[in-house]
XYZ file of N, CA and C in Angstrom:
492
model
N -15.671 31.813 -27.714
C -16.221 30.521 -27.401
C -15.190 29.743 -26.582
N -16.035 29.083 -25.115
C -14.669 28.811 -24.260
C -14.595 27.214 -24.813
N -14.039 26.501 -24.641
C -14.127 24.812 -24.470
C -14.561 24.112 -23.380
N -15.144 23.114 -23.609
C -16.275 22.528 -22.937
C -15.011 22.071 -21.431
N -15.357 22.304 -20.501
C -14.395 21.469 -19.210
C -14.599 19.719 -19.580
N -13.104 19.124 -19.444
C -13.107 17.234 -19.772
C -14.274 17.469 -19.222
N -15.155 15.576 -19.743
C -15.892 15.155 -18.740
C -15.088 14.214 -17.725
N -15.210 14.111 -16.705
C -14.636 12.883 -15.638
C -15.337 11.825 -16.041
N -14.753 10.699 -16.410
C -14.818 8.984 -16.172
C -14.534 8.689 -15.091
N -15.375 6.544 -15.259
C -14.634 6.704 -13.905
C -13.456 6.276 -14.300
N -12.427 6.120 -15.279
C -11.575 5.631 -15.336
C -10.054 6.992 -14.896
N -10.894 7.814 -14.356
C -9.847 9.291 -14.086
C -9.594 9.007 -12.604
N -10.625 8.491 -11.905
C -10.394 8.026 -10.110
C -9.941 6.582 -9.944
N -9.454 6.263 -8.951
C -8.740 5.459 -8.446
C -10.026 4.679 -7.499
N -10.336 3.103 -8.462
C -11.540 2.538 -7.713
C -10.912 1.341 -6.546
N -12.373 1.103 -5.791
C -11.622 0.155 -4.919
C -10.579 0.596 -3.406
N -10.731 1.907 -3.280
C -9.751 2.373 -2.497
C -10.244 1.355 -0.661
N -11.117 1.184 -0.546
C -11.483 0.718 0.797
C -10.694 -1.022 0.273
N -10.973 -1.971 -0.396
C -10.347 -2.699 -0.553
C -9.110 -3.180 -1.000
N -7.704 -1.979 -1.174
C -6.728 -1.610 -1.475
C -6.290 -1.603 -0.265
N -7.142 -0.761 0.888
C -6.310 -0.547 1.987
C -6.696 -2.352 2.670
N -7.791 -2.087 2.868
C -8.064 -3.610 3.371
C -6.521 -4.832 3.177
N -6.417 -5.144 2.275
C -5.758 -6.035 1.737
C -3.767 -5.901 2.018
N -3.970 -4.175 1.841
C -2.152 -3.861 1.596
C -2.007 -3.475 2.950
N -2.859 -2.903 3.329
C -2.111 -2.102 5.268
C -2.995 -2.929 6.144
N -4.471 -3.496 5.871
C -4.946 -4.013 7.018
C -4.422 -5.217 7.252
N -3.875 -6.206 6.272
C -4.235 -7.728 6.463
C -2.345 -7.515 7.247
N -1.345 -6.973 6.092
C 0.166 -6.436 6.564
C 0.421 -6.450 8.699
N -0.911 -5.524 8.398
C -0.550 -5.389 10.088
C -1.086 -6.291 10.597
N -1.823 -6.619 10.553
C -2.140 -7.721 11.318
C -1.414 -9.145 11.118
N -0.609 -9.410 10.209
C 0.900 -10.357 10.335
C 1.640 -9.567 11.045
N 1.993 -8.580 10.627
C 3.032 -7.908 11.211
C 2.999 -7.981 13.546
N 2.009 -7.793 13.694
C 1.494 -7.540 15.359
C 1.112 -8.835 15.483
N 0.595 -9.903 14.987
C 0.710 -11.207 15.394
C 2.063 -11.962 15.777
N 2.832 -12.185 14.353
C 4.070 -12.349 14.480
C 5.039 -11.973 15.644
N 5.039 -10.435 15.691
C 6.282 -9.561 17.114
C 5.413 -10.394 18.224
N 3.793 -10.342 18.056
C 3.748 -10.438 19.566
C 4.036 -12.176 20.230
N 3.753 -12.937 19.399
C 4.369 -14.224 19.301
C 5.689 -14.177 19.659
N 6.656 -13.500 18.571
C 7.995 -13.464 19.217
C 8.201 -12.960 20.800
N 7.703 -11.759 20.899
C 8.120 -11.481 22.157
C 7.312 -12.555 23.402
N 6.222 -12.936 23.231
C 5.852 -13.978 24.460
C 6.924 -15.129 24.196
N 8.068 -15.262 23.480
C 8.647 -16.506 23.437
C 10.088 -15.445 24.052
N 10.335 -14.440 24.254
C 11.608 -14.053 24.802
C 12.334 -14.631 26.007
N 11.669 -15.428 26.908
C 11.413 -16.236 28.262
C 12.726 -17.253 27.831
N 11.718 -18.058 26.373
C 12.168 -19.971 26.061
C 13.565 -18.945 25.230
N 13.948 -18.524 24.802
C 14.715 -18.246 23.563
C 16.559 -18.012 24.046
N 17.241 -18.863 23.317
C 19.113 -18.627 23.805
C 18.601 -17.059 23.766
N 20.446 -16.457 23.898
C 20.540 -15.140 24.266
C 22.232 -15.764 24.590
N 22.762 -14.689 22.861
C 22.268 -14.498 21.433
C 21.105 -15.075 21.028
N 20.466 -15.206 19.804
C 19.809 -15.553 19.219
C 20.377 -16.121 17.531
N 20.314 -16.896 17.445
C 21.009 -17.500 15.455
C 20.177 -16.636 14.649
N 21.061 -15.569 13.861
C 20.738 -14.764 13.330
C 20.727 -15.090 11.728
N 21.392 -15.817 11.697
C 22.390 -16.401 10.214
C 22.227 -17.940 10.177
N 22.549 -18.034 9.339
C 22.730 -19.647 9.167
C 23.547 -20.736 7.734
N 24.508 -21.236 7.771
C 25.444 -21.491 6.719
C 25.028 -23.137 6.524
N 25.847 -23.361 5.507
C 26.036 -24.760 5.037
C 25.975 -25.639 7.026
N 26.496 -25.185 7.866
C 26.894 -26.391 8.937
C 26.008 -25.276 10.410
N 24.825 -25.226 9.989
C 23.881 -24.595 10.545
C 23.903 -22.903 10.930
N 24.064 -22.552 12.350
C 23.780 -20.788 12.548
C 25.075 -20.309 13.136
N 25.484 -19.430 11.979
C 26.987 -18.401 12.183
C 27.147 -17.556 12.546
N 25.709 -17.212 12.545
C 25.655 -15.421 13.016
C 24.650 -15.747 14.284
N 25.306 -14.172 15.369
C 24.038 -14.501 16.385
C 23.959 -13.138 16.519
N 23.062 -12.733 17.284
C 22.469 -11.608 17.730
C 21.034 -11.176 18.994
N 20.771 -10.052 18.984
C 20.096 -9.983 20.250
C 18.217 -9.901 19.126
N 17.356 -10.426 20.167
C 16.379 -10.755 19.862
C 15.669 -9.726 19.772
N 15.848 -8.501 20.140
C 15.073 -7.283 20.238
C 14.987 -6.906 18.362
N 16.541 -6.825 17.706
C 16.541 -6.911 16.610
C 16.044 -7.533 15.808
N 16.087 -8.824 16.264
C 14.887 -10.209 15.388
C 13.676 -9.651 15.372
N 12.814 -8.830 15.765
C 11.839 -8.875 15.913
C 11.376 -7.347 15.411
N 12.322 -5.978 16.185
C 11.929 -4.978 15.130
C 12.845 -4.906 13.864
N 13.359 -5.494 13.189
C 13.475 -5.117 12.037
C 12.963 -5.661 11.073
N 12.306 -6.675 11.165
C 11.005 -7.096 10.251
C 9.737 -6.438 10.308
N 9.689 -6.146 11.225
C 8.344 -5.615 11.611
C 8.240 -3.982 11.114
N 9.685 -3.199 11.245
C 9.561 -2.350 10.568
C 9.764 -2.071 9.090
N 10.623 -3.070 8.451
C 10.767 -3.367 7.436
C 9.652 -3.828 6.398
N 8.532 -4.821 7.403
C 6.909 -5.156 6.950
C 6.345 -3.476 6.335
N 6.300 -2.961 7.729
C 5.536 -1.869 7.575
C 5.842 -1.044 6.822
N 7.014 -0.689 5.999
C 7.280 0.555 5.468
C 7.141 -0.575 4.026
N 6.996 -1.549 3.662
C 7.329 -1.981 2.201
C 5.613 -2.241 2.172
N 5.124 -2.162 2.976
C 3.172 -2.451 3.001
C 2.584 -1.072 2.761
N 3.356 -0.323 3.050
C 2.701 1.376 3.211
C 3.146 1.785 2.411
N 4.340 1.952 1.525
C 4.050 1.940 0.075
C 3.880 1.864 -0.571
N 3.430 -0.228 -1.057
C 2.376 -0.167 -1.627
C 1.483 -0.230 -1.679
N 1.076 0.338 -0.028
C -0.553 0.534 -0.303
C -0.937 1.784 -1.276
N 0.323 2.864 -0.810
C 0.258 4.089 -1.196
C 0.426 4.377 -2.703
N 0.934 2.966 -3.236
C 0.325 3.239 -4.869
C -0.305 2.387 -5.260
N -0.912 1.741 -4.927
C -1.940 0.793 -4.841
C -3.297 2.080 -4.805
N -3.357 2.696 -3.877
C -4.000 3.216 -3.053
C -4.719 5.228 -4.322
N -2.882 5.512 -4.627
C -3.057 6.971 -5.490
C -3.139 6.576 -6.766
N -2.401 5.387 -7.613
C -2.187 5.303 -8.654
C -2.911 4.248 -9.002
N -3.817 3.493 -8.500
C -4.268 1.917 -8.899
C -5.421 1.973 -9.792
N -5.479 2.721 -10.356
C -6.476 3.538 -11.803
C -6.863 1.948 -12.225
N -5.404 0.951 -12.397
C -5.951 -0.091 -13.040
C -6.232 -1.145 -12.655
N -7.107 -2.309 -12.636
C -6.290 -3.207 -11.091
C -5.397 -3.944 -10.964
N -4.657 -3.900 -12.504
C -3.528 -4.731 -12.039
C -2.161 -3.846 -11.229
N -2.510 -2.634 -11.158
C -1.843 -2.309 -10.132
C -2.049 -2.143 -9.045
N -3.710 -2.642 -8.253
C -4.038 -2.036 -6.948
C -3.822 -3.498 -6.723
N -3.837 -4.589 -7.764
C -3.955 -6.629 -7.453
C -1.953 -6.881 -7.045
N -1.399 -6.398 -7.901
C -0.239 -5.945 -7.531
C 0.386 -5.260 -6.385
N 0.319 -4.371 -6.061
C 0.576 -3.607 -4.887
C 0.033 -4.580 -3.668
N -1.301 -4.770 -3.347
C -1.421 -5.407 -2.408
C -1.074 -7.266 -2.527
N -1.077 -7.693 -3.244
C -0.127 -8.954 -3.605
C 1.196 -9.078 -2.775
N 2.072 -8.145 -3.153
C 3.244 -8.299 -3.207
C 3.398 -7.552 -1.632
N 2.558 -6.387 -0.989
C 1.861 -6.050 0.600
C 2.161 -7.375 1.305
N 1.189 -8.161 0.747
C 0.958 -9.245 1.991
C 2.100 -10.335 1.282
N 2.263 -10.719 0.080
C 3.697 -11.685 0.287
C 4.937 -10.996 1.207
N 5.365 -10.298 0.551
C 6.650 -9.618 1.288
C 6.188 -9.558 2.254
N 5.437 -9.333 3.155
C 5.076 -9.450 4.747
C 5.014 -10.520 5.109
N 4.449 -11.423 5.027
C 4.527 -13.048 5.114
C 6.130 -13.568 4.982
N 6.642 -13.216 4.133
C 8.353 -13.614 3.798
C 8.857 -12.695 5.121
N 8.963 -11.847 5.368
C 9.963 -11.322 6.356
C 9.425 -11.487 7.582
N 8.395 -11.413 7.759
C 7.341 -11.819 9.164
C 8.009 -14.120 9.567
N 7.728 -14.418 8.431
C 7.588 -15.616 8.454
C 9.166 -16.710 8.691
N 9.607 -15.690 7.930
C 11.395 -15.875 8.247
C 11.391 -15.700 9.325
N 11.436 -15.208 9.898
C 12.172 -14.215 11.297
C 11.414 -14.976 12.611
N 10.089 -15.624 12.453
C 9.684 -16.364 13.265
C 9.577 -17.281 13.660
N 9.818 -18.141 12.200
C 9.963 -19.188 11.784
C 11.803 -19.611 12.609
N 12.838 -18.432 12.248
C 13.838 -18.721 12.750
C 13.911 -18.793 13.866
N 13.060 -18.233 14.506
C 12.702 -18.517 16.219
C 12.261 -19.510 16.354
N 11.111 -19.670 15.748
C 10.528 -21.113 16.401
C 11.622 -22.283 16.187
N 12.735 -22.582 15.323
C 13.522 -23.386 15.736
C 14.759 -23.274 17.043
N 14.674 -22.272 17.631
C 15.486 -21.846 18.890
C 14.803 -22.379 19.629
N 13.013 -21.798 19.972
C 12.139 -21.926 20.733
C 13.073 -23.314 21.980
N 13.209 -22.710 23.057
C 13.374 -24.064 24.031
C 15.085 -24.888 23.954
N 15.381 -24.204 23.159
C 17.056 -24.716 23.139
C 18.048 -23.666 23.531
N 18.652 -23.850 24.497
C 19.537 -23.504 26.052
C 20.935 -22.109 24.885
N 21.143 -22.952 23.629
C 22.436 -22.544 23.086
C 21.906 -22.379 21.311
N 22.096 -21.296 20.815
C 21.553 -20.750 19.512
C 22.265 -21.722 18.510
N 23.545 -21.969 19.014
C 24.068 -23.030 17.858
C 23.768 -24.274 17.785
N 22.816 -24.749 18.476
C 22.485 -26.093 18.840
C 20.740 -26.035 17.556
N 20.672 -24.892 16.840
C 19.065 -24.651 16.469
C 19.495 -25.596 15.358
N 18.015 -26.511 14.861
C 17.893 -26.617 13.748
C 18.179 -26.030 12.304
N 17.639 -26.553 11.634
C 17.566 -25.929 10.116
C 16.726 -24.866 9.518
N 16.750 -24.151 9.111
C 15.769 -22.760 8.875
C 15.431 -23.330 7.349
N 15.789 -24.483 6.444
C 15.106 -24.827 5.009
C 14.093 -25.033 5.401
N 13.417 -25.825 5.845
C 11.891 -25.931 5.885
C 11.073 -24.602 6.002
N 11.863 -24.223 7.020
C 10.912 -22.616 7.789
C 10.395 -21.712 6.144
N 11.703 -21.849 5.146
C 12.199 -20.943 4.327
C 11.190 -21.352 3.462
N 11.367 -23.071 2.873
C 10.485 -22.859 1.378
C 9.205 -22.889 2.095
N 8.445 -22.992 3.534
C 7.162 -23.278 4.065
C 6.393 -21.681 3.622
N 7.828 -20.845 4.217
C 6.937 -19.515 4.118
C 6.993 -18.830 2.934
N 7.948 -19.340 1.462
C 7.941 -19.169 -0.058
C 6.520 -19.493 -0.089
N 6.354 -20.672 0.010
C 4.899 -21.076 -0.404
C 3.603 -20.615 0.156
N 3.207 -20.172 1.286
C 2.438 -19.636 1.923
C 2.518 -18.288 1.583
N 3.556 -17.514 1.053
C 3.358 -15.626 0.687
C 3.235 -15.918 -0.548
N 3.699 -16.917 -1.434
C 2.839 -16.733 -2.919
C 1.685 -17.433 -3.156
N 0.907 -18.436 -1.759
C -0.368 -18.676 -2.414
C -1.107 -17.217 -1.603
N -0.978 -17.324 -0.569
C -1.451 -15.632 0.410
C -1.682 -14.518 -0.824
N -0.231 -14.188 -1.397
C -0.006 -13.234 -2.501
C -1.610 -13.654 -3.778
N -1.599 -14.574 -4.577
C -2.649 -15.109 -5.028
C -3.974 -15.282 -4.794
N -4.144 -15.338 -3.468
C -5.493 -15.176 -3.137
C -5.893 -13.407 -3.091
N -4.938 -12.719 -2.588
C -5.216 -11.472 -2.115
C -5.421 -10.686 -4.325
N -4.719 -11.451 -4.709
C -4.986 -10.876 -6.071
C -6.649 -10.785 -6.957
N -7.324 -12.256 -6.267
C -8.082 -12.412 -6.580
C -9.282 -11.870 -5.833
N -8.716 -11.237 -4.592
C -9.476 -10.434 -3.609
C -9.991 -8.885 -3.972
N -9.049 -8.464 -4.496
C -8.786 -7.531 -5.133
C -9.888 -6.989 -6.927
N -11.233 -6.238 -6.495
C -12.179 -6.251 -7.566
C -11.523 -5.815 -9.108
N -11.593 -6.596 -10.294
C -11.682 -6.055 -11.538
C -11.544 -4.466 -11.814
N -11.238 -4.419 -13.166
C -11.552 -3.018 -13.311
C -13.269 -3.080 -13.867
N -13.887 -1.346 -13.303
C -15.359 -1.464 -13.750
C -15.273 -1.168 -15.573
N -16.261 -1.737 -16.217
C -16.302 -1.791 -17.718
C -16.236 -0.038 -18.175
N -15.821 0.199 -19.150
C -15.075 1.635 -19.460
C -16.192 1.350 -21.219
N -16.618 2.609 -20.986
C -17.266 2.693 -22.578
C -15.510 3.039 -23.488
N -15.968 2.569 -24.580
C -15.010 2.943 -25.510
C -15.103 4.444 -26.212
């Protein structure tokens, strides 16, 4: 006498997968390619260095703008594509597929939002040390990737009801 093969639930598949990606790789890139391309139409107005840094008595560090722009952008993309990718294989529950893509689009918003934000105070000024303050830029885009983060949680469907 053999044993019966499990039955499959749905609690054995990973639900929601079209709105996992939606949320963690679609909404990601599309900050991500808004943002660069913003930056780069501003390469024209922008010093050169660029204020990379910024201390108690404004920007200490400088650097070239090519960097401002891909290393967020690649940095977006590889921290969005992993968790889409367990969002995506492992999100059995949803507080890990509400999670994964949460923290997708905050952390993209934070490094997207920094980095542009630190531009837009260069935007049009001749000398990088002459830029404003990057606090505003900073808690503007805290607050915008954790209400972003929050909405996308609630974007993100329930788990379906599981017999006991």
């Amino acid at each position: 006498m053999t044993a019966p093969a499990p039955a499959t639930t749905r609690h054995d598949k990973v639900p929601y997968r079209g709105w996992t990606t939606l949320l963690a790789l679609g909404v990601p890139a599309a900050i991500i390619a808004t943002t660069t391309g913003l930056a780069v139409s501003w390469r024209h107005d922008l010093p050169d260095p660029i204020a990379v840094h910024w201390g108690l008595n404004g920007p200490d560090g400088f650097g070239s703008l090519t960097t401002s722009i891909v290393w967020p952008a690649v940095a977006g993309s590889v921290v969005a594509s992993l968790l889409w990718a367990l969002g995506f294989f492992a999100g059995r529950q949803s507080f890990t597929r509400r999670g994964a893509a949460a923290l997708a689009v905050g952390s993209t918003i934070l490094l997207s939002g920094v980095s542009i934000g630190a531009l837009s105070v260069q935007h049009g000024v001749a000398d990088a040390r002459d830029a404003g303050s990057i606090d505003g830029v900073i808690l503007v885009t805290f607050l915008v990737a954790t209400a972003a983060a929050g909405i996308v949680t609630r974007l993100i469907p329930g788990d379906p009801p599981l017999p006991t």
